[in-house]
Amino acid sequence: MVGNEKVDAVEVGLKTQPAPGVTLNAAAFYDYRDAQVPVIVPLGNGALGLTTTNFFNIPKSRSAGFELESTWRVTPRFDITGSYSYLDATIRRGPRLFDDPNQPGTVLIDLAGKRSPTSSRHKFYVAGLYDLPLGAAHLLFAGSYAYRSSAYYDVFNSPTGRAPGWSQVDGRITFVSPSQRVTVIGYVRNLFDTRGYVGAAGNNGTGATGFGQLYAYTPPRQISAEIQFRF
């Protein structure tokens, strides 16, 4: 039986304009109780590789950190935006659970001090937008770079549950007709076809390093176009 997840959130923010055309914002702190986390559990004989996912409550965990956001209007037609966040998400008090789902009862793990699943310590983002006028029409060029540091995808912080940090570059070109009724957009996601991670686990559900590792990846490079009509 899994109890309700409760969140007591406190946020302190600051918004500034240190120079003309420049804004700088900062903020954040969060505190969780009885967070619900998934744990892979074997069904019957672990050698068969059959598993299920059960949810457990973590009595106390904390996510504390800060985020900086900034925009800079370099020229009336060129804007730059960026953000950086640092997050210290750790389990403060938790139950003693089994580390290796395929070998229950052999290794008891104290979860206190472990990083919370899916939480990256560092995230960075920067984007630029340039507006090129073509008479009454507009041609917009946009690009962005995002980085996310490594993260664990299990509460045990096992080597097989850790995914490396990764980055991604996106680009977009937008044409807006003089009447602004027709917009044509061409964009590419993951321009350099880099490998991003959204999950990690041991092979066949085991946390033992000798069993190998499975990753869940972000989509590869995507090139698309669309046209919009306004009536």
Coordinates of C-alpha atoms in Angstrom, one line a residue:
M1 CA 0.0 0.0 0.0
V2 CA 1.5 3.3 -1.1
G3 CA 0.8 6.5 0.9
N4 CA 0.0 9.9 -0.6
E5 CA 2.9 12.0 -1.8
K6 CA 3.1 15.3 0.0
V7 CA 5.1 18.4 -1.0
D8 CA 5.9 21.4 1.1
A9 CA 7.4 23.9 -1.3
V10 CA 9.1 27.2 -0.4
E11 CA 10.3 29.5 -3.2
V12 CA 12.2 32.7 -3.0
G13 CA 12.7 34.7 -6.2
L14 CA 14.5 37.8 -7.4
K15 CA 13.9 39.7 -10.7
T16 CA 16.3 42.3 -11.8
Q17 CA 17.2 44.5 -14.7
P18 CA 20.9 45.2 -14.3
A19 CA 21.3 47.0 -17.6
P20 CA 19.0 48.3 -20.4
G21 CA 17.7 45.3 -22.4
V22 CA 19.0 42.8 -19.8
T23 CA 17.0 40.9 -17.3
L24 CA 18.3 38.5 -14.6
N25 CA 16.0 36.3 -12.4
A26 CA 16.9 33.8 -9.7
A27 CA 15.0 31.3 -7.4
A28 CA 13.9 27.9 -5.7
F29 CA 13.7 25.4 -2.9
Y30 CA 11.5 22.3 -2.5
D31 CA 10.9 19.7 0.3
Y32 CA 9.1 16.3 -0.2
R33 CA 7.6 13.8 2.2
D34 CA 6.5 10.3 1.4
A35 CA 7.7 10.6 -2.2
Q36 CA 6.6 7.7 -4.4
V37 CA 9.5 5.9 -6.2
P38 CA 9.4 2.9 -8.5
V39 CA 11.5 -0.2 -7.7
I40 CA 11.8 -3.2 -10.0
V41 CA 10.9 -6.5 -8.2
P42 CA 11.4 -10.0 -9.6
L43 CA 8.4 -12.3 -10.1
G44 CA 9.1 -15.8 -8.8
N45 CA 12.5 -17.1 -9.9
G46 CA 14.7 -14.1 -10.8
A47 CA 16.6 -16.3 -13.3
L48 CA 13.5 -16.2 -15.6
G49 CA 14.0 -12.5 -16.0
L50 CA 10.3 -11.7 -15.2
T51 CA 9.9 -8.5 -13.2
T52 CA 7.3 -6.0 -12.1
T53 CA 7.5 -2.4 -10.9
N54 CA 6.3 -1.7 -7.3
F55 CA 6.0 1.7 -5.8
F56 CA 7.4 2.6 -2.3
N57 CA 7.3 5.7 -0.2
I58 CA 10.5 7.5 0.8
P59 CA 9.7 9.2 4.2
K60 CA 11.8 12.3 3.6
S61 CA 13.7 13.6 0.6
R62 CA 14.8 17.1 -0.3
S63 CA 15.3 19.0 -3.5
A64 CA 17.2 22.2 -2.9
G65 CA 18.9 24.4 -5.4
F66 CA 18.7 27.6 -7.5
E67 CA 18.0 28.7 -11.0
L68 CA 19.3 31.7 -12.9
E69 CA 17.5 33.0 -16.0
S70 CA 18.6 35.9 -18.2
T71 CA 17.6 37.6 -21.4
W72 CA 19.6 40.1 -23.4
R73 CA 18.3 42.2 -26.3
V74 CA 21.6 42.6 -28.1
T75 CA 19.9 44.7 -30.8
P76 CA 16.3 45.4 -31.7
R77 CA 16.4 42.3 -33.9
F78 CA 18.7 39.9 -32.0
D79 CA 17.8 38.3 -28.6
I80 CA 19.7 35.9 -26.4
T81 CA 18.2 33.9 -23.6
G82 CA 19.9 31.5 -21.2
S83 CA 19.4 29.6 -17.9
Y84 CA 21.4 27.6 -15.5
S85 CA 20.1 25.5 -12.6
Y86 CA 21.7 23.6 -9.8
L87 CA 19.8 20.9 -8.0
D88 CA 20.8 18.9 -4.9
A89 CA 18.1 16.3 -4.7
T90 CA 18.8 13.7 -2.0
I91 CA 17.0 11.2 0.2
R92 CA 17.2 12.3 3.8
R93 CA 15.4 9.3 5.4
G94 CA 14.3 6.1 3.7
P95 CA 13.5 2.4 4.2
R96 CA 16.2 -0.2 3.9
L97 CA 15.5 -2.0 0.6
F98 CA 17.3 -4.6 -1.4
D99 CA 19.9 -3.5 -3.9
D100 CA 19.8 -6.3 -6.4
P101 CA 16.2 -7.2 -7.4
N102 CA 17.5 -10.6 -8.7
Q103 CA 19.1 -11.5 -5.4
P104 CA 16.6 -10.4 -2.7
G105 CA 17.8 -10.6 0.9
T106 CA 21.5 -10.5 0.2
V107 CA 22.3 -6.8 0.3
L108 CA 20.4 -4.3 2.4
I109 CA 20.9 -0.7 1.3
D110 CA 20.3 2.4 3.5
L111 CA 18.8 4.9 1.0
A112 CA 19.7 8.0 3.2
G113 CA 22.1 10.2 1.3
K114 CA 21.3 8.7 -2.2
R115 CA 20.4 11.1 -5.0
S116 CA 16.8 11.1 -6.0
P117 CA 16.0 9.3 -9.3
T118 CA 16.1 11.3 -12.6
S119 CA 17.6 14.4 -10.9
S120 CA 20.6 16.1 -12.7
R121 CA 22.7 18.4 -10.6
H122 CA 23.4 20.8 -13.5
K123 CA 21.2 22.0 -16.4
F124 CA 22.2 24.7 -18.9
Y125 CA 20.3 26.3 -21.8
V126 CA 21.1 29.1 -24.2
A127 CA 19.1 30.2 -27.3
G128 CA 19.4 33.0 -29.8
L129 CA 16.7 34.6 -32.1
Y130 CA 17.4 36.9 -35.1
D131 CA 14.7 38.7 -37.0
L132 CA 15.6 39.5 -40.6
P133 CA 13.0 41.8 -42.2
L134 CA 12.3 41.2 -45.9
G135 CA 10.1 44.2 -46.7
A136 CA 6.9 43.5 -44.9
A137 CA 7.8 39.9 -44.4
H138 CA 10.1 38.4 -41.8
L139 CA 12.7 35.6 -41.7
L140 CA 13.5 34.4 -38.2
F141 CA 16.6 32.3 -37.4
A142 CA 16.6 30.5 -34.0
G143 CA 19.0 28.1 -32.4
S144 CA 19.5 26.6 -29.0
Y145 CA 21.9 24.5 -27.0
A146 CA 20.9 22.4 -23.9
Y147 CA 23.0 20.4 -21.5
R148 CA 22.0 18.1 -18.7
S149 CA 24.5 16.4 -16.4
S150 CA 24.4 12.7 -15.3
A151 CA 21.5 11.3 -13.4
Y152 CA 20.6 8.1 -11.6
Y153 CA 17.4 6.2 -12.6
D154 CA 17.1 4.0 -9.5
V155 CA 17.0 4.9 -5.8
F156 CA 20.0 2.7 -5.1
N157 CA 22.4 4.9 -7.2
S158 CA 23.8 1.7 -8.7
P159 CA 26.4 1.9 -11.5
T160 CA 23.9 0.3 -13.9
G161 CA 21.3 2.9 -13.0
R162 CA 23.5 5.9 -13.9
A163 CA 23.1 7.7 -17.3
P164 CA 25.9 10.0 -18.5
G165 CA 25.4 13.7 -19.1
W166 CA 24.5 14.9 -22.6
S167 CA 23.8 17.9 -24.7
Q168 CA 21.6 18.8 -27.8
V169 CA 21.5 21.5 -30.4
D170 CA 18.3 22.5 -32.2
G171 CA 17.7 25.0 -35.0
R172 CA 14.7 26.6 -36.6
I173 CA 14.0 28.9 -39.6
T174 CA 10.6 30.7 -39.8
F175 CA 9.2 32.7 -42.7
V176 CA 6.2 35.0 -41.9
S177 CA 4.4 36.4 -45.0
P178 CA 3.7 40.2 -45.3
S179 CA 0.1 39.7 -44.4
Q180 CA 1.1 37.5 -41.4
R181 CA -1.5 35.0 -42.5
V182 CA 1.0 32.4 -43.8
T183 CA 3.9 31.0 -41.8
V184 CA 6.4 28.4 -43.0
I185 CA 8.6 26.7 -40.5
G186 CA 11.6 24.4 -41.0
Y187 CA 13.4 23.0 -38.0
V188 CA 15.8 20.3 -37.0
R189 CA 16.0 18.7 -33.5
N190 CA 19.2 17.2 -32.3
L191 CA 21.2 18.8 -35.2
F192 CA 24.4 16.8 -34.5
D193 CA 22.6 13.5 -33.8
T194 CA 24.0 13.3 -30.3
R195 CA 23.0 10.6 -27.9
G196 CA 20.8 11.7 -25.0
Y197 CA 19.6 9.6 -22.1
V198 CA 16.2 9.4 -20.4
G199 CA 16.7 6.1 -18.6
A200 CA 19.2 3.5 -17.4
A201 CA 18.9 0.1 -15.9
G202 CA 20.8 -3.2 -15.4
N203 CA 20.2 -5.9 -18.0
N204 CA 17.3 -8.2 -17.0
G205 CA 16.5 -5.9 -14.1
T206 CA 19.6 -6.6 -12.1
G207 CA 21.7 -4.0 -10.3
A208 CA 24.9 -6.1 -10.6
T209 CA 27.5 -4.5 -12.9
G210 CA 28.4 -7.8 -14.5
F211 CA 25.0 -8.1 -16.1
G212 CA 25.4 -5.2 -18.4
Q213 CA 23.4 -2.0 -18.8
L214 CA 20.3 -0.9 -20.8
Y215 CA 19.7 2.8 -21.8
A216 CA 16.6 4.6 -22.9
Y217 CA 17.6 7.3 -25.4
T218 CA 16.2 10.6 -26.7
P219 CA 15.1 10.7 -30.3
P220 CA 17.8 10.9 -33.0
R221 CA 18.1 13.8 -35.5
Q222 CA 14.6 15.0 -36.7
I223 CA 14.1 17.3 -39.7
S224 CA 10.6 18.6 -40.2
A225 CA 8.7 21.4 -41.8
E226 CA 5.2 22.8 -41.4
I227 CA 3.0 25.5 -42.9
Q228 CA 0.4 27.5 -41.0
F229 CA -2.5 29.5 -42.4
R230 CA -4.5 32.1 -40.5
F231 CA -8.0 33.1 -41.8

